[in-house]
Short mmCIF file of C-alpha atoms and ligand atoms in Angstrom, two decimals:
data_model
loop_
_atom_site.label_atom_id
_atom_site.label_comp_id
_atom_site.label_asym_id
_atom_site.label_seq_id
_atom_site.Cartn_x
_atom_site.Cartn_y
_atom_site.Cartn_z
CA UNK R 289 144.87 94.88 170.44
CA UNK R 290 148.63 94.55 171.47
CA UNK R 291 149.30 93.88 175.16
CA UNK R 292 151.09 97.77 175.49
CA UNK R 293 147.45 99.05 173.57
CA UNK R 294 145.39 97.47 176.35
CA UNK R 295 147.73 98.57 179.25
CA UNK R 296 147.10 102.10 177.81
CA UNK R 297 143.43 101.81 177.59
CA UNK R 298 142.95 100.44 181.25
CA UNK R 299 145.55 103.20 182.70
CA UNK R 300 143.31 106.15 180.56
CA UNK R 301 139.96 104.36 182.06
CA UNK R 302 142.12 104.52 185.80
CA UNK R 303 142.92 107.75 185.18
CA UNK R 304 139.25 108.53 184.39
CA UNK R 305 137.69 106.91 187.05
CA UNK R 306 139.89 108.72 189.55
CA UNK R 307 138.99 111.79 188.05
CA UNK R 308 135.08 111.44 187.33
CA UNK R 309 134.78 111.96 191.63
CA UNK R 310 133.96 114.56 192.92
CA UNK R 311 137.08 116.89 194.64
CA UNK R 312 137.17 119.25 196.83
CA UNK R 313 139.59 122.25 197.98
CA UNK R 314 141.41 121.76 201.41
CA UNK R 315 143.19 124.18 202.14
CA UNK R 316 145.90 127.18 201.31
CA UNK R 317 149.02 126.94 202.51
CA UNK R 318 150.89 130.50 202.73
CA UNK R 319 153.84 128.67 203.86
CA UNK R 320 155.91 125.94 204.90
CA UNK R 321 154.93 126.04 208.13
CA UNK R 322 150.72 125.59 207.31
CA UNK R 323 151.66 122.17 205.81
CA UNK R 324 148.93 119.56 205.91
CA UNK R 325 150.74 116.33 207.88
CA UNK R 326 152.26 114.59 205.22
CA UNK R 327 150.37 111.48 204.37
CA UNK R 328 148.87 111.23 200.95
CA UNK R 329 150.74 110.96 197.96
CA UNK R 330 150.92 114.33 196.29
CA UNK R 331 151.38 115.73 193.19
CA UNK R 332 151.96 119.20 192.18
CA UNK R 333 152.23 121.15 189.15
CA UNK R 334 154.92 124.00 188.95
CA UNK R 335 155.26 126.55 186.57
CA UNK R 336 155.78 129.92 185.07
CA UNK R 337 153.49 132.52 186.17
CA UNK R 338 150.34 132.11 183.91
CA UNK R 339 151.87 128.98 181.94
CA UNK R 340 148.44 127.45 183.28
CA UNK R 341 148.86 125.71 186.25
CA UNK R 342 145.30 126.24 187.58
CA UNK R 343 143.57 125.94 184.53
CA UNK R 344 144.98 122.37 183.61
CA UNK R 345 144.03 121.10 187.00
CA UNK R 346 140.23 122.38 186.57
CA UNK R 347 140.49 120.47 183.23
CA UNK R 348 141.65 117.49 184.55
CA UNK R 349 139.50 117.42 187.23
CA UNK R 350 136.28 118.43 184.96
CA UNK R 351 135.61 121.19 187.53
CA UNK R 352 136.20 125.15 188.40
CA UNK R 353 137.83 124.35 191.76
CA UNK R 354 141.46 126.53 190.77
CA UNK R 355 140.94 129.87 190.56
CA UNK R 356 142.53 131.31 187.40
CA UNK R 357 143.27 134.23 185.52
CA UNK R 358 145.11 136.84 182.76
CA UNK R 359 147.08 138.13 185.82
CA UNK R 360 150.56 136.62 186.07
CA UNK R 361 150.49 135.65 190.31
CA UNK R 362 147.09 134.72 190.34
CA UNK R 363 147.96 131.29 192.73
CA UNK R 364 149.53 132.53 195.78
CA UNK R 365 149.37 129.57 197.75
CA UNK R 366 149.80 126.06 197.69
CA UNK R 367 146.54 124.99 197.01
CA UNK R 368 145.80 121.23 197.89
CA UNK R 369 142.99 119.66 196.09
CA UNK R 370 141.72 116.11 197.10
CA UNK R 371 138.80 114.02 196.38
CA UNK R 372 135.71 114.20 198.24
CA UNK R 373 134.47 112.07 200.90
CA UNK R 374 137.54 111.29 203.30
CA UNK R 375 137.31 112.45 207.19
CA UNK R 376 141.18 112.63 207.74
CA UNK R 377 140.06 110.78 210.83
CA UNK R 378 140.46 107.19 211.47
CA UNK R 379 142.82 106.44 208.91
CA UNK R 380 140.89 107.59 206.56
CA UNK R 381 143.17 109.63 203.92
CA UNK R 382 142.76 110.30 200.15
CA UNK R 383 144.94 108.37 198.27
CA UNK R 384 146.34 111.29 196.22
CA UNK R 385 146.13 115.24 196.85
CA UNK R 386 146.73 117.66 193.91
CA UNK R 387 149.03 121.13 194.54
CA UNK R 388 148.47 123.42 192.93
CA UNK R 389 151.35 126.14 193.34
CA UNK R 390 152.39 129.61 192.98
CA UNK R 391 154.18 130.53 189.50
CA UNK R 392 157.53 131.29 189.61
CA UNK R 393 159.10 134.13 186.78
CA UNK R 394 157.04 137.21 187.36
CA UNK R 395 153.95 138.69 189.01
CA UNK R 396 152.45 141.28 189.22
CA UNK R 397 153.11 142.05 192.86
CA UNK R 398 155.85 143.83 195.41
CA UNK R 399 158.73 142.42 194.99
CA UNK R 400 159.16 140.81 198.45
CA UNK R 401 155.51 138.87 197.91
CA UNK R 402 157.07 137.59 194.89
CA UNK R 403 160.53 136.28 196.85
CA UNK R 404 157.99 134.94 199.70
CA UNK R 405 156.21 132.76 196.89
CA UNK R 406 159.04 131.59 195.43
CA UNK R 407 160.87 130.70 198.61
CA UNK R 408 157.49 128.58 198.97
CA UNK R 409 157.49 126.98 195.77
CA UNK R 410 161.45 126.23 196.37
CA UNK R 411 161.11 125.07 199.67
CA UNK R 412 158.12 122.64 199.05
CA UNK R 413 159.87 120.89 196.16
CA UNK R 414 162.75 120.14 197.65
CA UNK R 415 161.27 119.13 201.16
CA UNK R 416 158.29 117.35 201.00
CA UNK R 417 159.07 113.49 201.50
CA UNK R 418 155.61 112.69 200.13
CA UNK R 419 155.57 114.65 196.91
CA UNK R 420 155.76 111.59 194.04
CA UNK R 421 155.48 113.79 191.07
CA UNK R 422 156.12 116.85 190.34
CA UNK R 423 154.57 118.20 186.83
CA UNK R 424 156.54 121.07 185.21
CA UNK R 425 154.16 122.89 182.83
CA UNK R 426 155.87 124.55 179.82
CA UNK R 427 154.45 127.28 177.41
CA UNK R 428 153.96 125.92 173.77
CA UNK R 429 154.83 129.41 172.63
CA UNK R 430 158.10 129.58 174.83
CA UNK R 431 159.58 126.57 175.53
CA UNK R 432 162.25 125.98 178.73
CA UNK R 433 163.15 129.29 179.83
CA UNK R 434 166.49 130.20 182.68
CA UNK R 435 164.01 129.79 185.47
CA UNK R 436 162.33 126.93 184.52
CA UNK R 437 166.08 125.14 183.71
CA UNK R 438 166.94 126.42 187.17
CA UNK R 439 164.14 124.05 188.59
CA UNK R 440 164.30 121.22 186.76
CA UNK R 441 168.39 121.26 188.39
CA UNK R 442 166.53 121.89 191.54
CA UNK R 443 164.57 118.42 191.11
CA UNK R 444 167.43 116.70 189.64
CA UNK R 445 169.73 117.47 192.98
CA UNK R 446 167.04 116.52 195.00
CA UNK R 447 166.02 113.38 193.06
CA UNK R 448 162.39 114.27 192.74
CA UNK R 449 160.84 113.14 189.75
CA UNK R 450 159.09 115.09 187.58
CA UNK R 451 157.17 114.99 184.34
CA UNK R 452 157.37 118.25 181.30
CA UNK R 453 153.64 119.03 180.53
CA UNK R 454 153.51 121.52 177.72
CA UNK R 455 150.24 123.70 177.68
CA UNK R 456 148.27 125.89 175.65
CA UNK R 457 149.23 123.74 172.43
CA UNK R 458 146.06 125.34 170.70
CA UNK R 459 148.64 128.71 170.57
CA UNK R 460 150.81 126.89 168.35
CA UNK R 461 150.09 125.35 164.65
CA UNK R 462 149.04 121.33 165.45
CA UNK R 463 151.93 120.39 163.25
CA UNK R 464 154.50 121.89 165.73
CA UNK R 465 153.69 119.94 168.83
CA UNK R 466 155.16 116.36 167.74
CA UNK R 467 158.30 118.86 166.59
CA UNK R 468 157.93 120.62 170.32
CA UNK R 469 157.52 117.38 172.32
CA UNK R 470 160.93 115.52 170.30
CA UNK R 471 163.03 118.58 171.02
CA UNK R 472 162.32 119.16 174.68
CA UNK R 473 162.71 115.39 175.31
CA UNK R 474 165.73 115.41 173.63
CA UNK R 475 166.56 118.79 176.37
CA UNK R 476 166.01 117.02 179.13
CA UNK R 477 167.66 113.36 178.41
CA UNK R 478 170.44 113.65 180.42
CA UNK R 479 168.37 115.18 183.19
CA UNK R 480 168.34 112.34 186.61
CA UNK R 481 165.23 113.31 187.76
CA UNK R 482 163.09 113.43 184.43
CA UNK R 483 160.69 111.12 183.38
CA UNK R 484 161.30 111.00 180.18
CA UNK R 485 157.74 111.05 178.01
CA UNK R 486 156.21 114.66 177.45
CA UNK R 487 152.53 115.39 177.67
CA UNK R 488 151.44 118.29 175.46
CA UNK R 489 147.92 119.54 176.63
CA UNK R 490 145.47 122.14 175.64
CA UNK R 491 143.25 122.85 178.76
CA UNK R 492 141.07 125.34 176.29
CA UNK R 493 140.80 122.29 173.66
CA UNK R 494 140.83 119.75 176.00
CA UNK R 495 143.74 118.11 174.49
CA UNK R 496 146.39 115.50 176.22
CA UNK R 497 144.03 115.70 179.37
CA UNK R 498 143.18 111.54 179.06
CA UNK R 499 146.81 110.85 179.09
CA UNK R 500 148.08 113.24 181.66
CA UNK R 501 145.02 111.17 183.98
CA UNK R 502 146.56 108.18 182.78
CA UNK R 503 150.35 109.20 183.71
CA UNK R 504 148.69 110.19 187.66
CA UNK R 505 146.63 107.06 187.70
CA UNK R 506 150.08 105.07 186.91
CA UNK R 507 151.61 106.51 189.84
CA UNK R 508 149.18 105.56 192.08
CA UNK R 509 149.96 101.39 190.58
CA UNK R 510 153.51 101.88 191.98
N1 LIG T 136 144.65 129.37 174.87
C1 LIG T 136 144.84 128.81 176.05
N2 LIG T 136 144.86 129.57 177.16
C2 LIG T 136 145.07 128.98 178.34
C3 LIG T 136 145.28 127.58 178.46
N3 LIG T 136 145.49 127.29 179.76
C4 LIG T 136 145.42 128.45 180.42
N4 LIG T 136 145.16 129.48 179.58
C5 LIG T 136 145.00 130.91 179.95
O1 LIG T 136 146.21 131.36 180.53
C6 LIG T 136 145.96 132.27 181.60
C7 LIG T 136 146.65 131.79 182.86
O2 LIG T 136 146.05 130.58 183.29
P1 LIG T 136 146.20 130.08 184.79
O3 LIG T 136 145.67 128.69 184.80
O4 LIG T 136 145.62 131.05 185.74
O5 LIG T 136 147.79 130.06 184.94
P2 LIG T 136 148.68 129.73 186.25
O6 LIG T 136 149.88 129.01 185.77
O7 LIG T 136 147.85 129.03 187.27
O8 LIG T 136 149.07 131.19 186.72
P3 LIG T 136 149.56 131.70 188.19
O9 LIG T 136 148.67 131.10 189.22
O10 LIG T 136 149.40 133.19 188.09
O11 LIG T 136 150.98 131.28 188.32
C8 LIG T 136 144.45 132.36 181.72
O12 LIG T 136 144.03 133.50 181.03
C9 LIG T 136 143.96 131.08 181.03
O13 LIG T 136 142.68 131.23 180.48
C10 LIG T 136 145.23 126.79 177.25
O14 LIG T 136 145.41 125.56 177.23
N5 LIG T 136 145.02 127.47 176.09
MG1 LIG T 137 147.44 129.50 189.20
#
């Protein structure tokens, strides 16, 4: 085994490990305002309505905890997700909580629900001094769309980093996710904020899930 090889291995078993706990759901924040005190690292994953936001969280976490569904606007929150067994009190924080936010795009809701959300979703990435990562999840079957460019130059001006996660990868033939990973890397080189690997996951096929661990477990080493 090379030295790179075994770095891998021991990030996927880190990235196991933190995910084999148990977590639990904290709370829903409607908006800014509701914010848990900052404290925690966070991470959150954004997204296109229904690109799978909730349902790649459940699979990385091995548990139901999102709630997900057909309906574009299903997550109307920001959902924080941490794991089990830490009072708040005495010091005693999680090391990491998961977001889990709103889609942006469409929704099938009034139109001024919709603006709310996505004033949430805006306001959070931009403003939140301890959000280390933020995880843009793309379609395999649509690829970086207006609104999704329009938040990745949100990120960039406000130098939060952020990592492409394509999903659903099961929609598209196997040999056209290498193909799909080159070209949006190659989209988003000259991007400041971007890190610049892509994940491509299945969260019904349980694909890309060890290394997408592995890239959260990493940021917990820095
Ligand atoms: N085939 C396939 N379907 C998926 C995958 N991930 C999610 N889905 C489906 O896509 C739909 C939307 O999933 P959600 O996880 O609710 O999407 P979301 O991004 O959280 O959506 P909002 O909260 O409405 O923004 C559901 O019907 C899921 O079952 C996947 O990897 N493969
Ligand atoms: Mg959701």
């Amino acid at each position: 085994m090379t030295e790179a090889e075994d770095r891998t291995n021991k990030l996927i078993e880190k990235g196991r490990m933190l995910f084999a706990q148990a977590w639990v759901f904290i709370r829903g924040v409607p908006s800014m305002k509701f914010l848990p005190p900052e404290g925690p690292l966070e991470i959150a994953f954004a997204g296109r309505s229904n690109v799978g936001k909730s349902s790649l969280i459940n699979a990385i976490l091995g548990q139901k905890l999102a709630r997900t569904s057909n309906t574009p606007g299903r997550t109307q929150e920001l959902n924080y997700f941490i794991p089990d067994g830490h009072s708040g009190e005495g010091g005693d924080l999680p090391p990491i909580a998961v977001v889990d936010m709103p889609g942006y795009g469409f929704a099938e809701a009034p139109k001024e629900q919709v603006d709310a959300w996505t004033r949430l979703v805006f306001d959070y990435l931009r403003g939140r001094s301890t959000l280390k990562r933020v995880y843009v999840l793309i379609d395999a079957r649509h690829g970086v769309k207006k609104n999704d460019a329009e938040v990745l130059d949100l990120l960039d001006r406000a130098a939060v980093s952020y990592q492409i996660v394509i999903t659903k990868i099961d929609k598209i033939k196997a040999a056209g996710v290498p193909r799909l990973m080159e070209e949006t890397a190659q989209a988003i080189k000259k991007r400041a904020a971007a890190y610049p690997e892509i994940l491509a996951t299945s969260s019904e096929k349980n694909a890309g899930l060890d290394e997408l661990r592995a890239a959260i477990a990493l940021l917990l080493e820095e």
